Amino acid sequence: MSTTSRPGALSSVTGKLAGVLGLLTVLAGSTARASEADLVLPDFRTVTFVGGLNGQQLLISGIAVTIFGLFFGFMQYSALRRLPVHKSMLEISELIYETCKTYLITQGKFILILEVLIGAVMVVYFGFLRHMEAVKVVTILVFSLIGIAGSYGVAWFGIRVNTFANSRTAFASLRGKPYPTYAIPLQAGMSIGMVLISTELLLMLIILLFVSPTYAGPCFIGFAIGESLGASVLRIAGGIFTKIADIGSDLMKIVFKIKEDDARNPGVIADCTGDNAGDSVGPSADGFETYGVTGVALITFILLAVPAQFQVQLLVWIFMMRIVMVLASLGSYALNGIIQGGKYKTADHMNFEAPLTFLVWLTSIVSVVLTFIVSRVLIPDLAGDTTLWWRMSAIITCGTLAGAIIPEAIKVFTSTDSRHVREVVTASREGGASLNVISGLVAGNFSAYWMGIIIAALMGGAYFFSMDIPNTLMIAPAVFAFGLVAFGFLGMGPVTIAVDSYGPVTDNAQSVYELSLIENVPNIKAEVQKDFGFSPDFEKGKEFLEENDGAGNTFKATAKPVLIGTAVVGATTMIFSIIVILVGITVGEDGLRTLNATNAANLSLLHAPFLLGLVTGGAIIYWFSGASMQAVSTGAYRAVEFIKANIKLEGVEKASVEDSKRVVEICTQYAQKGMLNIFLGVFFSTLAFAFLEPYFFVGYLISIAIFGLYQAVFMANAGGAWDNAKKLVETELKAKGTELHAATVVGDTVGDPFKDTSSVALNPVIKFTTLFGLLAVELSVELAHAGQVMITRVFSVVFFLASVVFVYRSFYGMRIETPMAAIAGEGKPGVKPA
C-alpha cells in the first residue's frame, strides 16, 4: 500500500462511519441526562485570596507567567540558532530537518482526516443527543482543533530546536572540553519544555477565563480529545518510523562491518529523522497532551464532585500551583547552570549524567517547598479546616517526588553504570545475542516489579493523607488524591521535558559528526582556527559525543515511566468522572453528597460485565504491543532489503540523497500503514465496548490502565538496558566490530521497538481511550435511556466486527510477503531467492 493511498482508504472508512452515526441520531430519543456537557465553571471573582486579589486576578497573573515562559523558550531558540557551527555539519542538520518537515506534513494531513471520525461522534453527541445549539457545538469542535494544533505545534517546535542543537553540539565537542557537549542539549530541552508547558497552561487559562462558563466544560473535553488524538498519532507513528530506520541502519553494522553512522549507509539520514520523529516529536506531543489531560481530569472531578462553594478555591489553587512550578523549573535551571558551570566549564572530563540528576532533584525539592508555601497562603482554612492546606500539599508532594524517585529507580536498570546493564554485557561475552536478550528481559521484568511497588507506595501515601479530607468537601477524596499525584508527577514539567529532549539531541549530534565527514575536509584545522578561533580535537570530540549519547539514552529511559505513570494515575480521575455520570449522586438530609449505592454496586466483581471488562482490557494491550512491533518488523525488513541492494561502499564518501530519501519514504509508508490499523482498531474497540454495557466499559478502562502500566514499564526498561549495554561496549570497552559488539547490536535492535514504539505509545492510547470513551459511553447511555437498548447492542456488535477487521489487518495486512519457497531455497546451490 502506498503512502498516497492512505487518505482514500481512510475516507472510505469515514464515510461508512458517518452513515452509522447518522442512524444513531435518528434512533436517539429526545431525553438527555446530566453529563460533563452540563458542567459550568464558577465565577472566579466571587472568592478573594491573599492581598485582596480575587480568583480571576490571580489567574490573569498566571497568563503573564506563561507569556514570560514562551518568551524565555523562544529566546533560547534564538540563542541556539546563533551558536557557531561548521557548514559541513550545518548541511547535515538542515537535511535532517527537511526530512522531518516532510514527515510532519504527512502526519498533519493524517491527523485531520482522523479528526473527521472524532468530530462526527462529538457532533452526534453534543448536537443531536445533548440538543446543544449549533454555535456551541462548533465551539467544541474548534477547541478540539486547537488541541490538535497544540500537540502538533509543540512537536514542530521541538524538531526545529533539536535540529539547531544537534549540529551545534557536534561542533562544540571539537573544542576539547566536555561542558558545551552537555550544556547545548540541555538548553535545547529547556527551550522545548518551557514553550510546551507555557503553551498548554496559557490555552487552559484562556478557557477558564475567557470562554463562557456554560461552554467551558465541553470545551475542555473537546480540547483534551483533540490534543490526545494529535499525541496518539504522532507518538505511535513516530515510534514506528524511528525504529524502522534505527534497525535498518544498525543492522548494516553487522552485515557490512561498517562503523556507526557511516555516511555511505543510506539508512543513517532516516535514522536521524527517526530520532526526531520518535524521540522528539512523539515526546513533545505526548508531554503536551499529558499535562493538559491531567488538568482536565482534575477540573472535571472538581466540577462533578465538589460543592459549588468550594470549587473556586480548589480550581485557583491547582492552577496557581502549576504556575509557581513553572517558575520553580526556570529558577532551578538557572541555579543549576551556575553550579555546573563553576564545576565543569574548564574540566577535561565529566560524568554527563551527574548534572542532569542534580537538576532533577534540585527542581523537585524547590517545587515541594513552594507547594507548601503557596498552599499555606492560598487555602489556609479551606472549608473551615486549617489542616487541609498541608494535607493536599503532601499529596502533591507524593507526585513531585515521584518525578525524581522514579528516574533514580530507572537508572538502576538502564544506566551505563547499572549492574543490570553490565550483566547484559557479561552474558553476551559467552552467550552472544541469545543471553543478551534474556538478560535484557530480566532487567525489564525486575524493573516492572519495582516501578509497581514505588507507584503503589506513592499512591498509598496520597491515600493516607486524603483520609482526613471530609466528605462534605468532596466525594471520594482518595480519587482526588490520585489525580493530585498525577498532577505532581508533571509539576516540574519543563525540566522533565528538558531531560527527555536531551537524548535525541545527543543521539543526532553523534550522527551529524560522522555524516559531515568534517575530518576529511581539506585544511579543516586551519579553517576552524581562522573562522572560529580554536584548533579542533577530533578524538576528544568523538569520545565526548559517545559518552554523552549514553547519558541521553539513560535520561530518555527515565522520562518514559514518568509519563506512563502519569497516564495511569491520571486515568483514575477521568474514569471516576465516568463513574459519577453512570452511578449518579445522592444528597442526604445533612447535605452530604455520596454516590448512588444501588448503581455503585455494579462496580463489583459480583457484577459479571464489570469483571469481564477487567479481563478484556488486557487483550487490547497485548494486541497493541504486537501490532506496533509488527509494523516495525515489516518496515525494517523493507528498509534493510532496500539498503542492502543499494548501499555503495567503494568509490563514494556518502550515500546519495535520493537513496536516503527513499529509505525515509519506506519508513513513512509503514508508519502510516501501521498507524491506520492501530488507531482504527483502538477507535472501534472503544465504541464497541462502550456500547456493550457501561460497567463493562469501566472495568475495561481500569484494565487497560493497569495492564498498560506494567507492559509499558517492562518494555521501556528492557529496551533501555539493551541500548546502554551496546553503548557500554562501544565507549568503555572500545570493542566496536567484535563479536561482543555484534551481540549487543542484536539486543539493541530487539529493544528498539520495545522502548521507543510499543511502550511509549501506550501512554497516549490509555488517555485517548479514556477521554474518547467518556463521550462514547454517554452516547450509549443516552440511547439506552431513550429506550434503544437493543440498538446499542446491535451497534456494539457492528463496531466490534469493525475493530476485528483492523486487528486482523494489523498483522495479516502488515506481514512480510516473502514466499516460503524462496526461504526454503536460500542456501541451496543454484537456487536464487525471490
PDB file of N, CA and C in Angstrom, residues 9 23 65 300 386 416 427 430 494 538-539 541 567 593 619 647 652 655 713 722 729 739 749:
ATOM      1  N   ALA A   9      -8.229   5.409   1.536  1.00  0.00           N
ATOM      2  CA  ALA A   9      -8.707   4.281   2.324  1.00  0.00           C
ATOM      3  C   ALA A   9      -9.413   4.757   3.572  1.00  0.00           C
ATOM      4  N   LEU A  23     -27.493   7.198  11.543  1.00  0.00           N
ATOM      5  CA  LEU A  23     -28.567   6.350  12.030  1.00  0.00           C
ATOM      6  C   LEU A  23     -28.754   6.494  13.530  1.00  0.00           C
ATOM      7  N   VAL A  65       2.799  34.912  33.514  1.00  0.00           N
ATOM      8  CA  VAL A  65       3.902  33.953  33.699  1.00  0.00           C
ATOM      9  C   VAL A  65       4.064  33.089  32.454  1.00  0.00           C
ATOM     10  N   THR A 300     -12.628  18.423  35.804  1.00  0.00           N
ATOM     11  CA  THR A 300     -13.887  17.676  35.712  1.00  0.00           C
ATOM     12  C   THR A 300     -14.274  17.105  37.060  1.00  0.00           C
ATOM     13  N   THR A 386      -8.148  23.966  59.018  1.00  0.00           N
ATOM     14  CA  THR A 386      -6.811  24.564  58.914  1.00  0.00           C
ATOM     15  C   THR A 386      -5.719  23.531  58.650  1.00  0.00           C
ATOM     16  N   THR A 416      24.440   3.292  32.153  1.00  0.00           N
ATOM     17  CA  THR A 416      25.673   2.581  31.779  1.00  0.00           C
ATOM     18  C   THR A 416      26.430   2.098  33.015  1.00  0.00           C
ATOM     19  N   ALA A 427      26.785 -11.349  30.040  1.00  0.00           N
ATOM     20  CA  ALA A 427      26.095 -12.503  29.468  1.00  0.00           C
ATOM     21  C   ALA A 427      26.382 -12.641  27.980  1.00  0.00           C
ATOM     22  N   GLU A 430      29.927 -14.761  26.401  1.00  0.00           N
ATOM     23  CA  GLU A 430      29.946 -16.180  26.061  1.00  0.00           C
ATOM     24  C   GLU A 430      28.642 -16.634  25.415  1.00  0.00           C
ATOM     25  N   PRO A 494       8.661  21.478  32.784  1.00  0.00           N
ATOM     26  CA  PRO A 494       9.731  21.933  31.881  1.00  0.00           C
ATOM     27  C   PRO A 494      11.029  21.144  32.033  1.00  0.00           C
ATOM     28  N   PHE A 538      39.584  16.209  17.257  1.00  0.00           N
ATOM     29  CA  PHE A 538      38.597  15.264  16.754  1.00  0.00           C
ATOM     30  C   PHE A 538      38.450  14.040  17.648  1.00  0.00           C
ATOM     31  N   GLU A 539      39.526  13.544  18.195  1.00  0.00           N
ATOM     32  CA  GLU A 539      39.443  12.343  19.028  1.00  0.00           C
ATOM     33  C   GLU A 539      38.642  12.604  20.303  1.00  0.00           C
ATOM     34  N   GLY A 541      36.480  14.990  20.686  1.00  0.00           N
ATOM     35  CA  GLY A 541      35.107  15.280  20.280  1.00  0.00           C
ATOM     36  C   GLY A 541      34.291  14.016  20.129  1.00  0.00           C
ATOM     37  N   ALA A 567      -0.082   8.884  33.049  1.00  0.00           N
ATOM     38  CA  ALA A 567      -1.250   8.450  32.280  1.00  0.00           C
ATOM     39  C   ALA A 567      -2.126   7.521  33.101  1.00  0.00           C
ATOM     40  N   ARG A 593     -22.978  14.594  50.105  1.00  0.00           N
ATOM     41  CA  ARG A 593     -23.095  14.056  48.756  1.00  0.00           C
ATOM     42  C   ARG A 593     -22.370  12.718  48.680  1.00  0.00           C
ATOM     43  N   ALA A 619      -6.406  -7.723  26.827  1.00  0.00           N
ATOM     44  CA  ALA A 619      -6.283  -8.226  25.457  1.00  0.00           C
ATOM     45  C   ALA A 619      -5.887  -7.107  24.509  1.00  0.00           C
ATOM     46  N   ILE A 647      23.332   0.043  -1.118  1.00  0.00           N
ATOM     47  CA  ILE A 647      24.473   0.638  -0.433  1.00  0.00           C
ATOM     48  C   ILE A 647      25.729   0.499  -1.296  1.00  0.00           C
ATOM     49  N   VAL A 652      32.814   5.933  -3.017  1.00  0.00           N
ATOM     50  CA  VAL A 652      31.955   7.047  -2.586  1.00  0.00           C
ATOM     51  C   VAL A 652      32.239   7.361  -1.121  1.00  0.00           C
ATOM     52  N   ALA A 655      26.308   8.288   0.966  1.00  0.00           N
ATOM     53  CA  ALA A 655      25.176   7.754   0.222  1.00  0.00           C
ATOM     54  C   ALA A 655      24.499   8.896  -0.532  1.00  0.00           C
ATOM     55  N   VAL A 713       6.225  -0.258  31.269  1.00  0.00           N
ATOM     56  CA  VAL A 713       7.453  -0.153  32.072  1.00  0.00           C
ATOM     57  C   VAL A 713       8.402  -1.300  31.756  1.00  0.00           C
ATOM     58  N   TRP A 722      19.185  -2.932  27.038  1.00  0.00           N
ATOM     59  CA  TRP A 722      19.849  -3.387  25.802  1.00  0.00           C
ATOM     60  C   TRP A 722      20.586  -2.231  25.118  1.00  0.00           C
ATOM     61  N   VAL A 729      29.705  -1.222  25.534  1.00  0.00           N
ATOM     62  CA  VAL A 729      30.703  -1.943  24.730  1.00  0.00           C
ATOM     63  C   VAL A 729      31.447  -0.966  23.817  1.00  0.00           C
ATOM     64  N   GLU A 739      32.679  -9.640  17.998  1.00  0.00           N
ATOM     65  CA  GLU A 739      31.509 -10.496  18.158  1.00  0.00           C
ATOM     66  C   GLU A 739      30.651 -10.018  19.334  1.00  0.00           C
ATOM     67  N   THR A 749      18.606  -3.904  18.765  1.00  0.00           N
ATOM     68  CA  THR A 749      17.546  -3.873  17.752  1.00  0.00           C
ATOM     69  C   THR A 749      16.271  -4.560  18.250  1.00  0.00           C
TER      70      THR A 749
END
